[in-house]
């Protein structure tokens, strides 16, 4: 019921944000800019599939290669940003890490409330990482991920094997 109420209340805002429809020049600029950053990330991946542009190198490399109209910032998609900066191996490693977290959460579902809450928090961060870059590009974002994953790992209260 809550999801339906939120969808009805926020649906027009969501559609405007996703499609850049309507009379919102700011949304139109935002969507256009993000599409250009995605295209640039895909170009970097194609040009340097093994090494990427280097950790933290997306913005400096984009300044050197992109048009003047593009805002110099990382692509708003952590998997793409990871692959563009570290190559396909680094991107694949990040995806495997995410899948391992999902697999662990699925295997241990219902084990404890604390573990379920921590798993939901980490999964929420994973979803958010598809729409923004701060979990990868800012120290506070990386710290947030480290704390959430650490708390999830610590929520496993099984006794150690002897």
mmCIF file of C-alpha atoms in Angstrom:
data_model
loop_
_atom_site.group_PDB
_atom_site.id
_atom_site.type_symbol
_atom_site.label_atom_id
_atom_site.label_comp_id
_atom_site.label_asym_id
_atom_site.label_seq_id
_atom_site.Cartn_x
_atom_site.Cartn_y
_atom_site.Cartn_z
ATOM 1 C CA UNK A 1 0.000 0.000 0.000
ATOM 2 C CA UNK A 2 2.828 2.362 0.901
ATOM 3 C CA UNK A 3 4.635 1.697 -2.391
ATOM 4 C CA UNK A 4 1.475 2.415 -4.384
ATOM 5 C CA UNK A 5 0.887 5.647 -2.460
ATOM 6 C CA UNK A 6 4.481 6.754 -3.063
ATOM 7 C CA UNK A 7 4.268 5.849 -6.749
ATOM 8 C CA UNK A 8 1.084 7.875 -7.159
ATOM 9 C CA UNK A 9 2.445 10.839 -5.228
ATOM 10 C CA UNK A 10 5.927 10.908 -6.736
ATOM 11 C CA UNK A 11 5.274 9.375 -10.161
ATOM 12 C CA UNK A 12 5.215 12.654 -12.108
ATOM 13 C CA UNK A 13 8.467 13.807 -10.464
ATOM 14 C CA UNK A 14 10.128 10.473 -11.212
ATOM 15 C CA UNK A 15 9.033 10.527 -14.863
ATOM 16 C CA UNK A 16 10.246 14.109 -15.290
ATOM 17 C CA UNK A 17 13.609 13.151 -13.800
ATOM 18 C CA UNK A 18 14.076 10.017 -15.880
ATOM 19 C CA UNK A 19 12.804 11.269 -19.227
ATOM 20 C CA UNK A 20 13.674 14.992 -18.954
ATOM 21 C CA UNK A 21 10.141 15.620 -20.136
ATOM 22 C CA UNK A 22 8.154 18.737 -19.461
ATOM 23 C CA UNK A 23 9.268 22.291 -19.075
ATOM 24 C CA UNK A 24 12.242 21.665 -16.801
ATOM 25 C CA UNK A 25 15.457 22.915 -18.437
ATOM 26 C CA UNK A 26 17.455 21.850 -15.370
ATOM 27 C CA UNK A 27 16.265 18.238 -15.692
ATOM 28 C CA UNK A 28 16.891 18.283 -19.423
ATOM 29 C CA UNK A 29 20.450 19.520 -18.861
ATOM 30 C CA UNK A 30 21.027 16.945 -16.119
ATOM 31 C CA UNK A 31 19.854 14.003 -18.222
ATOM 32 C CA UNK A 32 21.799 15.220 -21.278
ATOM 33 C CA UNK A 33 24.947 15.691 -19.196
ATOM 34 C CA UNK A 34 24.629 12.234 -17.621
ATOM 35 C CA UNK A 35 24.126 10.601 -21.020
ATOM 36 C CA UNK A 36 27.262 12.326 -22.299
ATOM 37 C CA UNK A 37 29.220 11.099 -19.244
ATOM 38 C CA UNK A 38 27.974 7.542 -19.839
ATOM 39 C CA UNK A 39 29.078 7.761 -23.483
ATOM 40 C CA UNK A 40 32.479 9.075 -22.367
ATOM 41 C CA UNK A 41 32.879 6.227 -19.847
ATOM 42 C CA UNK A 42 32.040 3.671 -22.547
ATOM 43 C CA UNK A 43 34.597 5.324 -24.829
ATOM 44 C CA UNK A 44 37.279 5.052 -22.128
ATOM 45 C CA UNK A 45 36.393 1.380 -21.600
ATOM 46 C CA UNK A 46 36.675 0.692 -25.343
ATOM 47 C CA UNK A 47 39.981 2.581 -25.640
ATOM 48 C CA UNK A 48 41.649 1.056 -22.543
ATOM 49 C CA UNK A 49 39.841 -2.168 -21.655
ATOM 50 C CA UNK A 50 42.668 -3.716 -19.633
ATOM 51 C CA UNK A 51 44.090 -0.803 -17.667
ATOM 52 C CA UNK A 52 41.385 1.843 -17.663
ATOM 53 C CA UNK A 53 42.340 5.497 -17.265
ATOM 54 C CA UNK A 54 43.719 4.949 -13.758
ATOM 55 C CA UNK A 55 42.198 5.181 -10.298
ATOM 56 C CA UNK A 56 40.772 8.667 -9.914
ATOM 57 C CA UNK A 57 41.636 9.402 -13.532
ATOM 58 C CA UNK A 58 38.169 9.781 -15.006
ATOM 59 C CA UNK A 59 37.852 13.534 -14.424
ATOM 60 C CA UNK A 60 41.386 14.503 -15.554
ATOM 61 C CA UNK A 61 41.110 12.285 -18.623
ATOM 62 C CA UNK A 62 37.661 13.632 -19.447
ATOM 63 C CA UNK A 63 38.981 17.207 -19.195
ATOM 64 C CA UNK A 64 41.644 16.343 -21.735
ATOM 65 C CA UNK A 65 39.337 14.568 -24.174
ATOM 66 C CA UNK A 66 35.774 15.839 -23.714
ATOM 67 C CA UNK A 67 34.077 18.849 -25.199
ATOM 68 C CA UNK A 68 33.933 22.136 -23.294
ATOM 69 C CA UNK A 69 30.188 21.775 -22.695
ATOM 70 C CA UNK A 70 30.617 18.637 -20.571
ATOM 71 C CA UNK A 71 30.762 19.154 -16.812
ATOM 72 C CA UNK A 72 34.074 17.768 -15.482
ATOM 73 C CA UNK A 73 32.787 15.175 -13.025
ATOM 74 C CA UNK A 74 32.726 11.373 -12.780
ATOM 75 C CA UNK A 75 30.037 9.359 -14.524
ATOM 76 C CA UNK A 76 27.056 8.847 -12.204
ATOM 77 C CA UNK A 77 27.272 5.052 -12.300
ATOM 78 C CA UNK A 78 29.802 3.269 -10.079
ATOM 79 C CA UNK A 79 30.105 0.059 -12.163
ATOM 80 C CA UNK A 80 30.840 2.112 -15.287
ATOM 81 C CA UNK A 81 33.181 4.409 -13.372
ATOM 82 C CA UNK A 82 35.047 1.426 -11.891
ATOM 83 C CA UNK A 83 35.492 -0.145 -15.323
ATOM 84 C CA UNK A 84 36.534 3.142 -16.921
ATOM 85 C CA UNK A 85 39.133 3.792 -14.214
ATOM 86 C CA UNK A 86 40.430 0.278 -13.442
ATOM 87 C CA UNK A 87 39.671 -1.646 -16.627
ATOM 88 C CA UNK A 88 37.465 -4.649 -17.154
ATOM 89 C CA UNK A 89 39.274 -6.660 -14.451
ATOM 90 C CA UNK A 90 38.581 -4.065 -11.762
ATOM 91 C CA UNK A 91 34.994 -3.654 -12.895
ATOM 92 C CA UNK A 92 34.488 -7.412 -12.952
ATOM 93 C CA UNK A 93 36.009 -7.677 -9.456
ATOM 94 C CA UNK A 94 33.581 -5.079 -8.159
ATOM 95 C CA UNK A 95 30.639 -6.884 -9.771
ATOM 96 C CA UNK A 96 31.771 -10.241 -8.304
ATOM 97 C CA UNK A 97 32.059 -8.586 -4.866
ATOM 98 C CA UNK A 98 28.505 -7.233 -5.213
ATOM 99 C CA UNK A 99 27.178 -10.604 -6.332
ATOM 100 C CA UNK A 100 28.916 -12.287 -3.376
ATOM 101 C CA UNK A 101 27.163 -9.889 -0.998
ATOM 102 C CA UNK A 102 23.806 -10.585 -2.662
ATOM 103 C CA UNK A 103 24.421 -14.356 -2.537
ATOM 104 C CA UNK A 104 25.343 -14.187 1.159
ATOM 105 C CA UNK A 105 22.255 -12.108 1.939
ATOM 106 C CA UNK A 106 20.042 -14.564 0.058
ATOM 107 C CA UNK A 107 21.591 -17.628 1.719
ATOM 108 C CA UNK A 108 21.252 -16.185 5.209
ATOM 109 C CA UNK A 109 17.864 -14.484 4.810
ATOM 110 C CA UNK A 110 15.791 -14.650 7.958
ATOM 111 C CA UNK A 111 18.764 -15.627 10.128
ATOM 112 C CA UNK A 112 18.629 -12.517 12.317
ATOM 113 C CA UNK A 113 16.959 -9.120 12.212
ATOM 114 C CA UNK A 114 20.273 -7.291 12.578
ATOM 115 C CA UNK A 115 21.830 -9.203 9.698
ATOM 116 C CA UNK A 116 18.749 -8.624 7.531
ATOM 117 C CA UNK A 117 18.850 -4.872 8.228
ATOM 118 C CA UNK A 118 22.559 -4.685 7.420
ATOM 119 C CA UNK A 119 22.068 -6.701 4.226
ATOM 120 C CA UNK A 120 19.241 -4.379 3.191
ATOM 121 C CA UNK A 121 21.484 -1.372 3.884
ATOM 122 C CA UNK A 122 24.301 -2.733 1.723
ATOM 123 C CA UNK A 123 21.889 -3.683 -1.063
ATOM 124 C CA UNK A 124 20.418 -0.169 -0.874
ATOM 125 C CA UNK A 125 23.913 1.280 -1.295
ATOM 126 C CA UNK A 126 24.463 -1.013 -4.283
ATOM 127 C CA UNK A 127 21.290 0.282 -5.920
ATOM 128 C CA UNK A 128 22.286 3.857 -5.162
ATOM 129 C CA UNK A 129 25.688 3.238 -6.766
ATOM 130 C CA UNK A 130 23.992 2.772 -10.126
ATOM 131 C CA UNK A 131 22.678 6.355 -9.966
ATOM 132 C CA UNK A 132 25.514 8.340 -8.361
ATOM 133 C CA UNK A 133 29.295 8.218 -8.072
ATOM 134 C CA UNK A 134 29.985 9.417 -4.535
ATOM 135 C CA UNK A 135 30.328 5.900 -3.085
ATOM 136 C CA UNK A 136 33.364 5.470 -5.372
ATOM 137 C CA UNK A 137 34.768 8.944 -5.830
ATOM 138 C CA UNK A 138 34.509 10.547 -2.378
ATOM 139 C CA UNK A 139 36.239 9.465 0.830
ATOM 140 C CA UNK A 140 33.009 9.731 2.827
ATOM 141 C CA UNK A 141 31.240 7.446 0.342
ATOM 142 C CA UNK A 142 33.995 4.834 0.480
ATOM 143 C CA UNK A 143 33.934 5.003 4.285
ATOM 144 C CA UNK A 144 30.152 4.521 4.283
ATOM 145 C CA UNK A 145 30.490 1.405 2.111
ATOM 146 C CA UNK A 146 33.311 0.031 4.286
ATOM 147 C CA UNK A 147 31.299 0.552 7.475
ATOM 148 C CA UNK A 148 28.138 -1.003 6.001
ATOM 149 C CA UNK A 149 29.984 -4.054 4.629
ATOM 150 C CA UNK A 150 31.922 -4.415 7.899
ATOM 151 C CA UNK A 151 28.740 -4.286 9.947
ATOM 152 C CA UNK A 152 27.161 -6.866 7.647
ATOM 153 C CA UNK A 153 30.160 -9.152 8.082
ATOM 154 C CA UNK A 154 30.064 -8.613 11.861
ATOM 155 C CA UNK A 155 26.340 -9.348 12.035
ATOM 156 C CA UNK A 156 27.058 -13.035 11.455
ATOM 157 C CA UNK A 157 26.845 -14.361 15.001
ATOM 158 C CA UNK A 158 27.451 -18.030 14.384
ATOM 159 C CA UNK A 159 29.968 -19.540 16.792
ATOM 160 C CA UNK A 160 33.399 -20.155 15.242
ATOM 161 C CA UNK A 161 34.211 -23.655 14.035
ATOM 162 C CA UNK A 162 36.710 -25.564 16.208
#
